[in-house]
Amino acid sequence: MDDTVVAPVVTGDGTTAGSRTARRWHRARWAVLVLAVLALVVTVLAISRPPSSTTAYAPDNAQPTGARATAQVLEHQGVEIEHVTRVADAVAAAGPGTTLLVTPSPYMLPEQADALATAGADLVLAGAGDDLVRTVSEGAVSRTPVGDPVGPVAPRCDLPVARAAGDLTLASGLRAATGASSDVTLCWPGDDGAGLAQVAVRPALDGGGVPGDVRPVTLVDDPSFLRNDAVLDDGNAALALGLLGGHERLVWLVQDPLDITTTREDDDPSAPTGSLLPPWAGTVGLWALLVALVAAVWRGRRLGAVVPETLPVVVRASETTRGRGRLYRRARSRGHAAAGLRAAAAERVARRLGVPRSADATALTDAVGRATGRPPQEVVDLLYGPPPADDEALTALARRLDILESEVHRS
Amino acid sequence: MALTWRAVALAALGVVPVVLFPVPGTVLVWALVVAAACVVDVVWAASPRDVALQRRVPRAVRLGVLTRSELVLTNTSRRRLRAVVRDAWPPSLVTDAPARTAGGPVLARSARHDVRLAAGESARVRTPLRPTRRGDRTAGPVTVRSLGPLGLAGRQASLPVPGTIRVLPEFSSRRHLPSRLARLREMDGRAAVQVRGEGTEFDSLREYVVGDDVRSIDWRATARRSEVVVRTWRPERDRRVVVVLDTGRTSAARIGGTGPEPAPDAPTEAAEPDDTTEPTLGGTRLEASVEAALLLSALADRAGDRVQVLAYDRALRTRVAGASGPRLLPALADGLAVVEPALLETDWTGLVGQVRSRVSQRSLVVLLTTLDPAAVETGLLPVVGQLTGTHQVVVASVADAEVARLRADRSSSAAVYDAAAAARGDLERSAVSAVLRQHGVEVVEAMPDELAPRLADTYLALKAAGRL
């Protein structure tokens, strides 16, 4: 304690701002280079490849479940396609002189179905549920789910679209309601109903339609004719192009499951698509991200490096003993275990009684018998008896040896 | 560059403008505000490289004794310095309680100091240190984080300031020294009254008192004087004692602690729940050997013998010789402080060669090693004959308290198998001891706490019997 070592005074670490920058660049240049190349590759890929979604029946989905084939052919034919995911957007875009395609929408609410029914456009519903079918056809058509279609059937109706398509394999679950008007045309009839139904609906006056005008609502029970993997089968392509290519504009609705909108007036157009969150959520999230980032930088910088210290190895001296004990146990080697216990006990007892190491077993057992007052045969059994038959006997033997030893030590 | 919690608070304050103008641009503007404030603060902070640092540490300190490292800081810049300074030391010196998970990180709050210095001022900060392991400990760099006037951000630099502390062995066995010295004094100068051979060196003549052994009457001296005179004897002096520490792989094994032995910080030991499945991990075998070597050397030096201590595995690690009296123990502590177990098989031929080359006269050679049967049979036994011819050899070995616990355990059948294995190991060790004794070697085997006093007792017994 008394002899204190005073180290020389240190000021700075001999580096300058320039040398530190150079050293940091030297250390980080490869990482920076690799990251830059990676960013470049990602950018090029993102720009060169048009995005492809994975949503079923989406016009930008090139997978088997998508409908990009149909959409692209329509675009080449001069049809302008507007892809929407919210009912409100669809209703706003679907004015008179457009076609509105509604792809299967299992989460559609009744209010949304009403909103669609009042849209001014020609409606094409592919694979719609019973509620939606009834709503848009004003009760003229109903749908019951049927099994897979068996084979191509003839259209058997006078619609030009149907005649152009010819024989098709369509699920046929559409039926005209009893007592409905004669405006319902059914095509591709099957055992339970028709594959396609067209209803001439008089538009509601508040929907922007012209009084007296009639707009067609076409219902197709089986939406698979739009899919990339089935569009080339039979006359599917002709049906799709005939139904959707009627007008210059086509509004293609693939409903977002989170969408609850009905018309544009009752929601904020800046909110993200189908969002259940309030409009300021994004801003607050950004702010939280900023705070988290600053906190990460605060906690991430250490006050100097960790000081290392070489530690001694951890090898327990008792490991070999434990290992040998496990070996005995696994091999169920009660004989060896008992012999070890007996020999150790005999040696300690012999030392205590002053019996020399060279003395034979009889001398030792006699001495022990005299010291403890036990019959010699019992001592012989204990110290030189047969190996125990099971683990309980081994434990009992160990306890009896302990008792014998304690008796000898007491004497 | 480093940020403080204030920067986080400033960023969090951005909630006010975000609530007032909930558009993403607000967040962007606020981020720019925070960044600008931090940059201004960094630019205004004093340079951490303009701080003159000087470290004062004790050269050596005994294990477990509280000491401190002093750091003198002088602000040589023209700005006001407002900084957090960390005087970094290895974890085994840090006084803070370690994390609850074993081997977890130690956050040394005691090593962090807040410093505020005007231009040209100096300050002194003290970091408490309590060494828990033997050996040389080198300090880490001093880290200075200089904060700006706003306290939002700062500049940081780690500066290499030299500093080394040598942690000396604890020598806890010195509590056994007074009683052994008393025994030594009893032996010293005692007339050969009851026991002839209590020492064999002629000491002095004195007057006969009733009860003295008539065989010790010096008749010549009696004839020259008018009263009956007896000879007195004293133990031999100026004998040579060579203590050899085996620092090979067997010395690295941890021996079961017999109590709260290795941890001087008792509160943490008590705070931890008593883990019954894993017994306490004690120090290495070498620690007990060092303790025994220190006690024996101190005792032999007081008894007037010349002590030298060697540490050897495949090469000579430490040799302390030629020191005596008050210089012996400091020299020994210094020499033994840096001895660490090497994971090598001990070269016994080389070790014996070392001993033979160091001492030519008859001496007491104490080998602090292990009685592991395999190691002894292949290593020590073939060469021990070269030593026993000229020297009195003592082999001292540390027994493992955990093996003793295993031997007595009868709680389950699995424990009985372990007990049988322990018993078998005892038998083998006692067989090895018997073979060594046949070679004329004294064997001492004791628990870590008892090895030092037992070895001292063996030494006293050998001295009393005149066998040195």
Coordinates of N, CA and C in Angstrom, one line a residue, chain A residues 4-10, chain B residues 51-58 68-74 83-89 110-115 117 121-129 139-145 157 159-163:
Chain A
T4 N 3.3 3.6 -3.7 CA 2.3 3.8 -4.8 C 3.1 4.1 -6.1
V5 N 2.6 3.5 -7.2 CA 3.2 3.7 -8.5 C 2.4 4.9 -9.1
V6 N 3.2 5.9 -9.5 CA 2.6 7.1 -10.2 C 2.9 6.9 -11.7
A7 N 1.9 6.8 -12.5 CA 2.2 6.6 -13.9 C 2.4 8.0 -14.5
P8 N 3.1 8.0 -15.7 CA 3.3 9.3 -16.3 C 2.0 9.9 -16.8
V9 N 2.0 11.2 -16.9 CA 0.8 11.9 -17.3 C 0.5 11.6 -18.8
V10 N -0.8 11.3 -19.1 CA -1.2 11.0 -20.5 C -2.2 12.1 -20.9
Chain B
V51 N -7.6 16.4 -22.0 CA -7.5 16.2 -20.6 C -6.3 15.4 -20.2
A52 N -5.5 16.0 -19.3 CA -4.2 15.3 -18.9 C -4.6 14.3 -17.8
L53 N -4.2 13.1 -17.9 CA -4.6 12.0 -17.0 C -3.4 11.4 -16.3
Q54 N -3.5 11.2 -15.1 CA -2.4 10.5 -14.4 C -3.0 9.5 -13.4
R55 N -2.5 8.3 -13.4 CA -3.1 7.3 -12.5 C -2.1 7.0 -11.4
R56 N -2.6 6.8 -10.2 CA -1.7 6.4 -9.0 C -2.4 5.2 -8.5
V57 N -1.6 4.1 -8.5 CA -2.1 2.8 -7.9 C -1.1 2.3 -7.0
P58 N -1.5 1.5 -6.0 CA -0.5 0.8 -5.2 C 0.2 -0.3 -6.1
R68 N -7.5 1.4 -3.7 CA -8.1 2.3 -4.7 C -7.1 2.7 -5.7
S69 N -7.7 3.2 -6.8 CA -6.9 3.7 -7.9 C -7.3 5.2 -8.0
E70 N -6.3 6.0 -8.0 CA -6.5 7.5 -8.0 C -6.2 8.0 -9.4
L71 N -7.1 8.8 -9.9 CA -6.9 9.4 -11.2 C -6.9 10.9 -11.1
V72 N -5.9 11.6 -11.5 CA -5.8 13.0 -11.5 C -6.1 13.5 -12.9
L73 N -7.1 14.4 -13.0 CA -7.5 14.9 -14.3 C -7.2 16.4 -14.3
T74 N -6.6 16.8 -15.4 CA -6.4 18.3 -15.6 C -7.0 18.7 -16.9
A83 N -17.8 16.2 -17.8 CA -17.6 14.8 -18.4 C -17.9 13.7 -17.4
V84 N -18.2 12.6 -18.0 CA -18.3 11.3 -17.2 C -17.0 10.6 -17.5
V85 N -16.3 10.2 -16.4 CA -15.0 9.5 -16.6 C -15.1 8.1 -16.0
R86 N -14.6 7.1 -16.8 CA -14.6 5.7 -16.3 C -13.2 5.3 -16.2
D87 N -12.8 4.9 -15.0 CA -11.5 4.3 -14.7 C -11.7 2.8 -14.7
A88 N -11.4 2.2 -15.8 CA -11.8 0.8 -16.0 C -10.7 -0.2 -15.5
W89 N -11.2 -1.2 -14.7 CA -10.3 -2.2 -14.2 C -10.9 -3.6 -14.4
S110 N -19.1 2.0 -9.5 CA -18.0 2.7 -8.7 C -16.9 3.2 -9.5
A111 N -16.8 2.8 -10.8 CA -15.7 3.2 -11.6 C -16.1 4.4 -12.4
R112 N -17.3 4.9 -12.3 CA -17.8 6.1 -13.1 C -17.8 7.3 -12.2
H113 N -17.3 8.4 -12.8 CA -17.2 9.6 -12.0 C -17.7 10.8 -12.8
D114 N -18.5 11.6 -12.2 CA -18.9 12.9 -12.9 C -17.8 14.0 -12.5
V115 N -17.3 14.6 -13.6 CA -16.3 15.6 -13.4 C -16.7 16.9 -14.0
L117 N -14.9 20.6 -14.6 CA -13.6 21.3 -14.4 C -13.7 22.6 -15.3
E121 N -8.3 23.7 -14.5 CA -8.4 23.1 -13.2 C -8.1 21.6 -13.2
S122 N -7.8 21.1 -12.0 CA -7.5 19.7 -11.8 C -8.5 19.1 -10.8
A123 N -8.7 17.8 -10.9 CA -9.6 17.1 -10.0 C -9.0 15.7 -9.8
R124 N -9.3 15.1 -8.7 CA -8.8 13.8 -8.4 C -10.0 12.9 -8.1
V125 N -10.1 11.8 -8.8 CA -11.2 10.8 -8.6 C -10.6 9.5 -8.1
R126 N -11.4 8.9 -7.2 CA -10.9 7.6 -6.6 C -11.8 6.5 -6.9
T127 N -11.3 5.4 -7.4 CA -12.1 4.2 -7.7 C -11.7 3.1 -6.7
P128 N -12.7 2.7 -5.9 CA -12.4 1.6 -5.0 C -12.1 0.3 -5.7
L129 N -11.2 -0.5 -5.2 CA -10.9 -1.8 -5.8 C -10.7 -2.8 -4.7
A139 N -4.7 -2.3 -15.7 CA -5.9 -1.5 -15.9 C -6.3 -1.3 -17.3
G140 N -7.6 -1.1 -17.6 CA -8.0 -0.8 -18.9 C -7.8 0.7 -19.2
P141 N -8.3 1.1 -20.4 CA -8.1 2.5 -20.7 C -9.1 3.4 -19.8
V142 N -8.7 4.7 -19.8 CA -9.6 5.6 -19.1 C -10.5 6.2 -20.2
T143 N -11.8 6.2 -20.0 CA -12.7 6.7 -21.0 C -13.3 8.0 -20.5
V144 N -13.2 9.0 -21.3 CA -13.7 10.4 -21.0 C -14.8 10.7 -21.9
R145 N -16.0 10.9 -21.4 CA -17.1 11.3 -22.3 C -17.4 12.8 -21.9
A157 N -13.7 9.5 -25.8 CA -12.4 9.0 -26.2 C -11.9 8.0 -25.1
L159 N -8.6 6.6 -23.5 CA -7.2 6.9 -23.5 C -6.4 5.9 -22.7
P160 N -5.4 5.3 -23.3 CA -4.6 4.3 -22.6 C -3.7 4.9 -21.5
V161 N -4.1 4.7 -20.3 CA -3.3 5.2 -19.2 C -2.7 4.0 -18.5
P162 N -1.4 3.9 -18.4 CA -0.9 2.6 -17.8 C -1.2 2.5 -16.3
G163 N -1.3 1.3 -15.8 CA -1.5 1.0 -14.4 C -1.6 -0.5 -14.2

